[in-house]
Amino acid sequence: MHTSTIVEALERTPIIAATDSAGWQEALMSETEVLFHLSANIMTIQSEIKEAKQRNKYIFVHIDLAEGIGKDKMGIQWLSKLGVDGIISTKAQLIRNAKECGLIAIQRFFVLDSKGMHSISEMIEATNPNLIEIMPGVIPKALSLFADKGIPVIAGGIIETKEEVTAALRSGAIAVSTGKFKLWQLL
């Protein structure tokens, strides 16, 4: 899959349903095209991927938070065989592994201070992810800075209102990931 396919989906529906297993069914029924699975586990992920595909959704597994799935190249290859579209991770090696397996790699970063923002730039150069997610997504300055780097930016974390969604998109994010069910219906 090409990054452009996901970017086009995010341009059509810029809200990403970011959920754990408890919100999975509601995420499937939402109008969002992209799902972030934040609590995948080895026992249910195969059927959840199948359900997502039946509803024409793109599914990304947050590999760092997955249970029972190896947090290594073999775990990523296994997810690829099951049909996942990509992974989310904070770890450089997992981002590289995902890209080697032909998956879309979304690298998640937490912005804590200006020094951390500089570190993010260095990490992006080292890993070259397909997309990046900046958290918390309510920091327009950080979103604007990284939106100009040529890698699509997703705003995530602490986004709870329509105004915060709008502000993140105005700051250069191509999409917003949120666990707030009511925001999944903003499309």
mmCIF file of C-alpha atoms in Angstrom:
data_model
loop_
_atom_site.group_PDB
_atom_site.id
_atom_site.type_symbol
_atom_site.label_atom_id
_atom_site.label_comp_id
_atom_site.label_asym_id
_atom_site.label_seq_id
_atom_site.Cartn_x
_atom_site.Cartn_y
_atom_site.Cartn_z
ATOM 1 C CA MET A 1 0.000 0.000 0.000
ATOM 2 C CA HIS A 2 1.178 3.498 -0.771
ATOM 3 C CA THR A 3 1.165 6.380 1.657
ATOM 4 C CA SER A 4 -0.886 8.348 -0.857
ATOM 5 C CA THR A 5 -3.784 5.890 -0.439
ATOM 6 C CA ILE A 6 -3.964 6.599 3.294
ATOM 7 C CA VAL A 7 -3.455 10.334 2.806
ATOM 8 C CA GLU A 8 -6.368 10.392 0.334
ATOM 9 C CA ALA A 9 -8.571 8.526 2.828
ATOM 10 C CA LEU A 10 -7.584 10.985 5.563
ATOM 11 C CA GLU A 11 -8.346 13.921 3.295
ATOM 12 C CA ARG A 12 -11.851 12.500 2.730
ATOM 13 C CA THR A 13 -12.418 11.684 6.416
ATOM 14 C CA PRO A 14 -9.850 13.464 8.609
ATOM 15 C CA ILE A 15 -11.022 11.895 11.858
ATOM 16 C CA ILE A 16 -9.349 8.624 12.881
ATOM 17 C CA ALA A 17 -11.181 6.337 15.289
ATOM 18 C CA ALA A 18 -8.527 5.526 17.890
ATOM 19 C CA THR A 19 -9.932 2.867 20.156
ATOM 20 C CA ASP A 20 -9.375 -0.107 22.368
ATOM 21 C CA SER A 21 -11.442 -3.286 22.216
ATOM 22 C CA ALA A 22 -14.294 -1.727 24.209
ATOM 23 C CA GLY A 23 -14.961 0.836 21.465
ATOM 24 C CA TRP A 24 -14.159 -1.432 18.529
ATOM 25 C CA GLN A 25 -17.726 -2.035 17.309
ATOM 26 C CA GLU A 26 -18.604 1.646 17.482
ATOM 27 C CA ALA A 27 -15.418 2.480 15.547
ATOM 28 C CA LEU A 28 -16.383 -0.044 12.875
ATOM 29 C CA MET A 29 -19.814 1.563 12.536
ATOM 30 C CA SER A 30 -18.445 5.111 12.361
ATOM 31 C CA GLU A 31 -17.954 6.963 9.106
ATOM 32 C CA THR A 32 -14.201 7.176 9.627
ATOM 33 C CA GLU A 33 -12.112 5.320 7.062
ATOM 34 C CA VAL A 34 -9.044 4.826 9.264
ATOM 35 C CA LEU A 35 -8.938 2.936 12.560
ATOM 36 C CA PHE A 36 -6.137 2.972 15.128
ATOM 37 C CA HIS A 37 -6.352 -0.188 17.241
ATOM 38 C CA LEU A 38 -4.780 0.707 20.575
ATOM 39 C CA SER A 39 -5.268 -2.628 22.346
ATOM 40 C CA ALA A 40 -4.881 -5.364 19.760
ATOM 41 C CA ASN A 41 -4.270 -8.844 21.076
ATOM 42 C CA ILE A 42 -3.235 -12.108 19.502
ATOM 43 C CA MET A 43 -6.592 -13.766 20.261
ATOM 44 C CA THR A 44 -8.866 -11.287 18.454
ATOM 45 C CA ILE A 45 -6.800 -9.303 15.948
ATOM 46 C CA GLN A 46 -7.422 -11.617 12.995
ATOM 47 C CA SER A 47 -11.210 -11.301 13.261
ATOM 48 C CA GLU A 48 -10.960 -7.558 13.937
ATOM 49 C CA ILE A 49 -8.891 -7.031 10.779
ATOM 50 C CA LYS A 50 -11.453 -9.061 8.826
ATOM 51 C CA GLU A 51 -14.309 -6.942 10.234
ATOM 52 C CA ALA A 52 -12.472 -3.725 9.340
ATOM 53 C CA LYS A 53 -11.820 -4.889 5.789
ATOM 54 C CA GLN A 54 -15.468 -5.929 5.344
ATOM 55 C CA ARG A 55 -16.401 -2.331 6.165
ATOM 56 C CA ASN A 56 -13.721 -0.893 3.843
ATOM 57 C CA LYS A 57 -11.671 0.537 6.707
ATOM 58 C CA TYR A 58 -7.921 0.873 6.956
ATOM 59 C CA ILE A 59 -6.540 -0.591 10.167
ATOM 60 C CA PHE A 60 -3.362 0.332 12.018
ATOM 61 C CA VAL A 61 -2.201 -1.570 15.074
ATOM 62 C CA HIS A 62 -0.320 0.235 17.812
ATOM 63 C CA ILE A 63 2.339 -2.475 18.076
ATOM 64 C CA ASP A 64 3.866 -1.051 21.276
ATOM 65 C CA LEU A 65 0.561 -1.658 23.093
ATOM 66 C CA ALA A 66 -0.394 -4.981 21.467
ATOM 67 C CA GLU A 67 -0.702 -8.025 23.706
ATOM 68 C CA GLY A 68 0.733 -11.397 22.727
ATOM 69 C CA ILE A 69 2.043 -10.089 19.391
ATOM 70 C CA GLY A 70 5.815 -9.933 19.094
ATOM 71 C CA LYS A 71 7.168 -6.415 19.157
ATOM 72 C CA ASP A 72 9.706 -7.332 16.506
ATOM 73 C CA LYS A 73 9.969 -7.958 12.765
ATOM 74 C CA MET A 74 8.249 -11.362 13.010
ATOM 75 C CA GLY A 75 5.272 -9.863 14.836
ATOM 76 C CA ILE A 76 4.999 -7.182 12.162
ATOM 77 C CA GLN A 77 5.271 -9.758 9.361
ATOM 78 C CA TRP A 78 2.496 -11.763 11.023
ATOM 79 C CA LEU A 79 0.246 -8.691 11.188
ATOM 80 C CA SER A 80 1.028 -7.997 7.546
ATOM 81 C CA LYS A 81 -0.061 -11.521 6.568
ATOM 82 C CA LEU A 82 -3.310 -10.972 8.453
ATOM 83 C CA GLY A 83 -4.001 -7.886 6.335
ATOM 84 C CA VAL A 84 -3.234 -4.964 8.620
ATOM 85 C CA ASP A 85 -2.474 -1.782 6.673
ATOM 86 C CA GLY A 86 0.216 -0.528 8.999
ATOM 87 C CA ILE A 87 1.515 -0.067 12.484
ATOM 88 C CA ILE A 88 1.920 2.760 14.949
ATOM 89 C CA SER A 89 5.000 2.833 17.155
ATOM 90 C CA THR A 90 7.286 5.122 19.083
ATOM 91 C CA LYS A 91 10.216 2.793 18.403
ATOM 92 C CA ALA A 92 12.573 3.479 15.490
ATOM 93 C CA GLN A 93 13.389 -0.176 14.789
ATOM 94 C CA LEU A 94 9.712 -1.145 14.552
ATOM 95 C CA ILE A 95 9.103 1.711 12.111
ATOM 96 C CA ARG A 96 11.957 0.442 9.934
ATOM 97 C CA ASN A 97 10.684 -3.159 10.224
ATOM 98 C CA ALA A 98 7.187 -2.141 9.157
ATOM 99 C CA LYS A 99 8.494 -0.344 6.087
ATOM 100 C CA GLU A 100 10.626 -3.381 5.174
ATOM 101 C CA CYS A 101 7.446 -5.497 5.374
ATOM 102 C CA GLY A 102 5.611 -3.135 3.013
ATOM 103 C CA LEU A 103 3.364 -1.669 5.691
ATOM 104 C CA ILE A 104 2.574 1.973 6.337
ATOM 105 C CA ALA A 105 4.597 3.087 9.359
ATOM 106 C CA ILE A 106 3.220 5.801 11.616
ATOM 107 C CA GLN A 107 5.718 7.021 14.162
ATOM 108 C CA ARG A 108 4.178 8.488 17.299
ATOM 109 C CA PHE A 109 5.974 11.326 19.080
ATOM 110 C CA PHE A 110 5.246 13.043 22.366
ATOM 111 C CA VAL A 111 6.159 16.733 22.451
ATOM 112 C CA LEU A 112 7.272 17.748 25.911
ATOM 113 C CA ASP A 113 9.516 20.751 25.265
ATOM 114 C CA SER A 114 11.541 22.541 22.573
ATOM 115 C CA LYS A 115 14.486 20.173 23.002
ATOM 116 C CA GLY A 116 12.136 17.268 22.388
ATOM 117 C CA MET A 117 10.931 18.919 19.186
ATOM 118 C CA HIS A 118 14.537 18.999 17.956
ATOM 119 C CA SER A 119 14.933 15.305 18.807
ATOM 120 C CA ILE A 120 11.838 14.507 16.755
ATOM 121 C CA SER A 121 13.456 16.051 13.680
ATOM 122 C CA GLU A 122 16.528 13.861 14.140
ATOM 123 C CA MET A 123 14.405 10.740 14.626
ATOM 124 C CA ILE A 124 12.364 11.457 11.499
ATOM 125 C CA GLU A 125 15.571 11.673 9.484
ATOM 126 C CA ALA A 126 16.763 8.365 10.943
ATOM 127 C CA THR A 127 13.537 6.386 10.428
ATOM 128 C CA ASN A 128 11.764 8.135 7.533
ATOM 129 C CA PRO A 129 8.252 7.074 8.635
ATOM 130 C CA ASN A 130 5.338 7.289 6.192
ATOM 131 C CA LEU A 131 3.340 9.464 8.583
ATOM 132 C CA ILE A 132 3.966 10.897 12.022
ATOM 133 C CA GLU A 133 1.566 11.409 14.902
ATOM 134 C CA ILE A 134 2.298 14.310 17.236
ATOM 135 C CA MET A 135 0.903 14.085 20.757
ATOM 136 C CA PRO A 136 -0.678 15.904 22.335
ATOM 137 C CA GLY A 137 -2.472 17.107 19.233
ATOM 138 C CA VAL A 138 -3.489 20.377 20.834
ATOM 139 C CA ILE A 139 -0.106 21.993 20.216
ATOM 140 C CA PRO A 140 -0.525 24.003 17.002
ATOM 141 C CA LYS A 141 3.091 25.229 17.060
ATOM 142 C CA ALA A 142 4.464 21.684 16.927
ATOM 143 C CA LEU A 143 1.926 20.630 14.300
ATOM 144 C CA SER A 144 2.848 23.590 12.073
ATOM 145 C CA LEU A 145 6.578 22.937 12.425
ATOM 146 C CA PHE A 146 6.380 19.296 11.396
ATOM 147 C CA ALA A 147 3.668 19.746 8.743
ATOM 148 C CA ASP A 148 6.287 21.650 6.734
ATOM 149 C CA LYS A 149 8.733 18.685 6.760
ATOM 150 C CA GLY A 150 7.025 16.814 3.907
ATOM 151 C CA ILE A 151 5.693 13.889 5.983
ATOM 152 C CA PRO A 152 1.931 13.927 6.645
ATOM 153 C CA VAL A 153 1.173 14.770 10.286
ATOM 154 C CA ILE A 154 -1.627 13.307 12.409
ATOM 155 C CA ALA A 155 -2.626 15.145 15.594
ATOM 156 C CA GLY A 156 -3.474 12.844 18.489
ATOM 157 C CA GLY A 157 -4.067 12.985 22.203
ATOM 158 C CA ILE A 158 -6.200 15.237 24.379
ATOM 159 C CA ILE A 159 -8.387 16.250 21.431
ATOM 160 C CA GLU A 160 -11.886 16.460 22.861
ATOM 161 C CA THR A 161 -13.809 19.176 20.994
ATOM 162 C CA LYS A 162 -14.722 20.152 17.450
ATOM 163 C CA GLU A 163 -12.742 23.373 17.959
ATOM 164 C CA GLU A 164 -9.593 21.397 18.800
ATOM 165 C CA VAL A 165 -10.096 19.246 15.686
ATOM 166 C CA THR A 166 -10.452 22.371 13.571
ATOM 167 C CA ALA A 167 -7.400 24.009 15.159
ATOM 168 C CA ALA A 168 -5.252 20.916 14.558
ATOM 169 C CA LEU A 169 -6.317 20.710 10.911
ATOM 170 C CA ARG A 170 -5.728 24.437 10.458
ATOM 171 C CA SER A 171 -2.236 24.010 11.917
ATOM 172 C CA GLY A 172 -1.258 21.588 9.164
ATOM 173 C CA ALA A 173 -2.337 18.164 10.442
ATOM 174 C CA ILE A 174 -3.943 16.050 7.718
ATOM 175 C CA ALA A 175 -6.012 14.149 10.275
ATOM 176 C CA VAL A 176 -6.852 13.847 13.949
ATOM 177 C CA SER A 177 -6.899 10.605 15.957
ATOM 178 C CA THR A 178 -9.260 10.610 18.894
ATOM 179 C CA GLY A 179 -10.962 8.226 21.258
ATOM 180 C CA LYS A 180 -13.981 10.543 21.608
ATOM 181 C CA PHE A 181 -16.881 8.723 19.962
ATOM 182 C CA LYS A 182 -18.829 11.952 19.348
ATOM 183 C CA LEU A 183 -15.980 13.359 17.248
ATOM 184 C CA TRP A 184 -15.960 10.290 14.972
ATOM 185 C CA GLN A 185 -19.254 11.567 13.595
ATOM 186 C CA LEU A 186 -17.978 15.049 12.627
ATOM 187 C CA LEU A 187 -17.398 14.023 9.033
#
